[in-house]
Amino acid sequence: MSALLQLTALTAHYGDFQALFGVDLTLDAGQTLAIIGANGAGKTTLMRAITGIARVTGGSVVLDGQRLDRMAASDILRAGVAMVPEGRRLFPSLTVEENLRIGAYARQGGGFWTLPRIYDLFPVLRDRRNHPGTALSGGQQQMVAIGRALMSNPRVLLCDELSLGLAPVVIREIYAAFPAIRASGTAIVVVEQDIGQALKVADQVHCMMEGRITLSGAPASLGRAAIHDAYFGVRQA
Amino acid sequence: MRKVLLPLVLFLAVVLLAALPVIGSRALVQDLFMVLCLLVLALNWNMLAGFAGLVSVGQQAFVGVGAYGMFACVILWGMDPLAGLLVGGLVAMALSVPVAFFTFRLNGAYFAIGTWAVADIARLGISQWKALGGGTGTALPKGAVQDMPGIQAIRALIGGSKAAAVDALTYWLALALVLAMLVASWLFLRSRMGLGLQAVRDNPVAARSVGVDPVRLKALVFLLTAFGTGLCGGLLFIQIGRISPDAAFSLLDWTAFVIFITVIGGIGTLPGPVIGVLVFYGLQRLLADYGTVYLIVLGLIGIAIMLFARRGLWGGFTQRTGLDPLPLSHAAPRPVTPTDP
Amino acid sequence: MIWLDTLIQGLMLGGLYALFAAGLSLVFGIMRLVNLAHGDLIVLGAYLILGIGTATGLNPFLAAALALPPMFALGWLLQTALLNRVLGEDILPPLLVTFGLSVVIQNALLMGFSADSRKLPVGPVEAQSLPLGPVNLGVMPLVTFVSAVAVIFGLNQLFYRTALGRAFRATSDDPVTAQLMGIRPDRVFAVATSIALVVATIAALYLGARANFDPATGPARLLYAFEAVIIGGLGSLWGTLAGGLVIGLAQAFGAALNPEWQILAGHLAFVAVLLVRPRGLFPRAND
Ligand SMILES: Nc1ncnc2c1ncn2[C@@H]1O[C@H](COP(=O)(O)OP(=O)(O)OP(=O)(O)O)[C@@H](O)[C@H]1O
Ligand SMILES: [Mg+2]
């Protein structure tokens, strides 16, 4: 199986501050990958670098043979990478339905995800379609943000901290949508602080610390101790 | 070596400028009077827009009110023009209080529109003042100006007509105003308040968290620059001798030129307006025969500066050479982007 | 009776100001840009209509229609070549660039067309009026007013009913996240400014048809337009219409008391409204 998304020696900076130090990552078609790490490890920066919002200063991002790292964010979306940003970031002056529709702004032609299918995926949103997006609860906003990203029918969906600030029931409800998303053929990368959740959904887990990937493997193969060490920065023997 | 050279050059320049009425022609004195006044206005506007972030396009309100204040003192109450000058400045400063109260409610760019509307209100209001000629304006009585204190002594010094002595006196006052403005700006910007102001400009959030109250600082700058601008307005119209609402509240003469001067020289830098006014004067002389072309060129230069070199000629110079002969703070410049917490 | 007449005059005048202001309001709502050259661009549009009319012999209404595409293109050029490069956190560069542009346009027009004042020859409609109960309503003022309402209505539909309008609002809310939707903010801004110049051309038609204009006409009109936008509440198009009407009514009643007070009364209404409602009549919730 050839890689769908391939990062090679990716570095990124904020001004003079280097946030990523040569990250290598492979995502295969149909795969779900989790990235875990403490606050400030560089997970969000990695997502932003892939989607063209953070400044990539070295290395490459290749999607199915196409270089993304020099492209504008809007073109990367067109190439097939969508993101659910940290903090959801709904557009306050758009209603729920408008927030969903704008996800399809750049879309040409059809695709699996349509407005009715999003409403089927998250039925609560159907009743709230004409409310301002920011008038919903945190969990519902997260659903809108996921739906909005899906509306572009991406080949790769990046999710940054879906569980942030949500109650466990709500988190479960949101992750319940994953099988359907995967079934639509979309590969997924989730960033999570909630390690338990990450291990549950992912085929492959990467642990980040200080801008580097320090540990990778299938969830079953990773021992709790190893994850703990990679997460909190204890030197590995 | 360099430490001695710069003050020496500056000192010689000031001496030369001061001696000009004695050694130069009257036309040159009149020209440079105008240049110095524009410099005073530019130094004030630079404090407002470049340091306090208050982009006003209504400073002509204070020029006009200062000038009309002076005229009222002389014509209606028979005061000496120089005393009238001071009153004009104070009136301008007093006016700035309600103006600030109103315009400070307007956010960001709309502050500019607010100041502009206020200036138009002032112009239209003054046009209703029939005792000072209403919309057509009036002239200063010749005697009042030529009997100002010191005129006789100046005539003795430079030899020439009373009118020439008036020109010399106003010129020296303008020069003194420039020097006072420069020294005051320099001291203010290096004071605790001035550094606070620059901190607010560079990073409002951080500045607030270290306890700088931006609104009070800005209001103070607004007040003080209204005073400086009003004084300059009075001085301008002592020399011009005639006043009308359109001339005293001219957006082009007292604000547009001043903006271009500051932007070209380097907004937010202390030497900027000085450099800018020299370029402005040079352009004006060079293009004097081509009428409006000169304004078009000014506009285009202003746009180009904003596109390619935001800190103007002076900012470009210090950046390229890495050398700032007139640093405003002792601290090394902080990086703009926040780093690892 | 005279008051009724003044009231109608004021409303009609307000419609004209709302037309001047509509483009400004749109551009400000989307990119927080205060375009100080907008008034001069309207005057430029009036000269363009005049030029097309003279060259082709068409009446000003048709000439204005022909002027729309070049003005649209000018808006695109202006935004991509100039304004996009200076938009950002710092409000100073865009203000100063548009200020410089205002001076350049004014003086270029002065060079090209001299300071003589001109008028667009609309023909007999200019003098026609409709008897409306006890007062007479000029046809041109009425057409202006109706156009203003139509323009505001159209812009509002565009803003709230179309994909482009959604992109406008999303970009205005959060340009970074908008890029994640595949929106190119630079292009969205270019479209917005182009549309603003189309509206400016319509405003130019009525400016030139109803009164004399010369190269220096821009700034004063711009000031009334800005006052309308600010009183209306930033970013609200219907608010801008309301703001235009407030200024128009104040000016008409001021003038009825004393012709010298017309402009002053408009400015004072502006100040008064803002003292009572600092964010204007219809502020947008999330600003
Ligand atoms: N806009 C920014 N400017 C400067 N530095 C930044 C910026 N955003 C993030 N950083 C820095 O980059 C590093 C990585 O941050 P990032 O947001 O990617 O971490 P994260 O792993 O997503 O953390 P969290 O779990 O808290 O979301 C941190 O040291 C952070 O301080
Ligand atoms: Mg993060």
mmCIF file of C-alpha atoms and ligand atoms in Angstrom, chain A residues 43-44 86 160-161, ligand 2:
data_model
loop_
_atom_site.group_PDB
_atom_site.id
_atom_site.type_symbol
_atom_site.label_atom_id
_atom_site.label_comp_id
_atom_site.label_asym_id
_atom_site.label_seq_id
_atom_site.Cartn_x
_atom_site.Cartn_y
_atom_site.Cartn_z
ATOM 1 C CA LYS A 43 0.597 18.999 17.577
ATOM 2 C CA THR A 44 -1.437 21.978 16.450
ATOM 3 C CA GLU A 86 -8.514 23.587 17.518
ATOM 4 C CA ASP A 160 -7.351 18.976 16.355
ATOM 5 C CA GLU A 161 -8.454 18.151 19.908
HETATM 6 MG MG MG D 2 -2.915 22.312 20.113
#
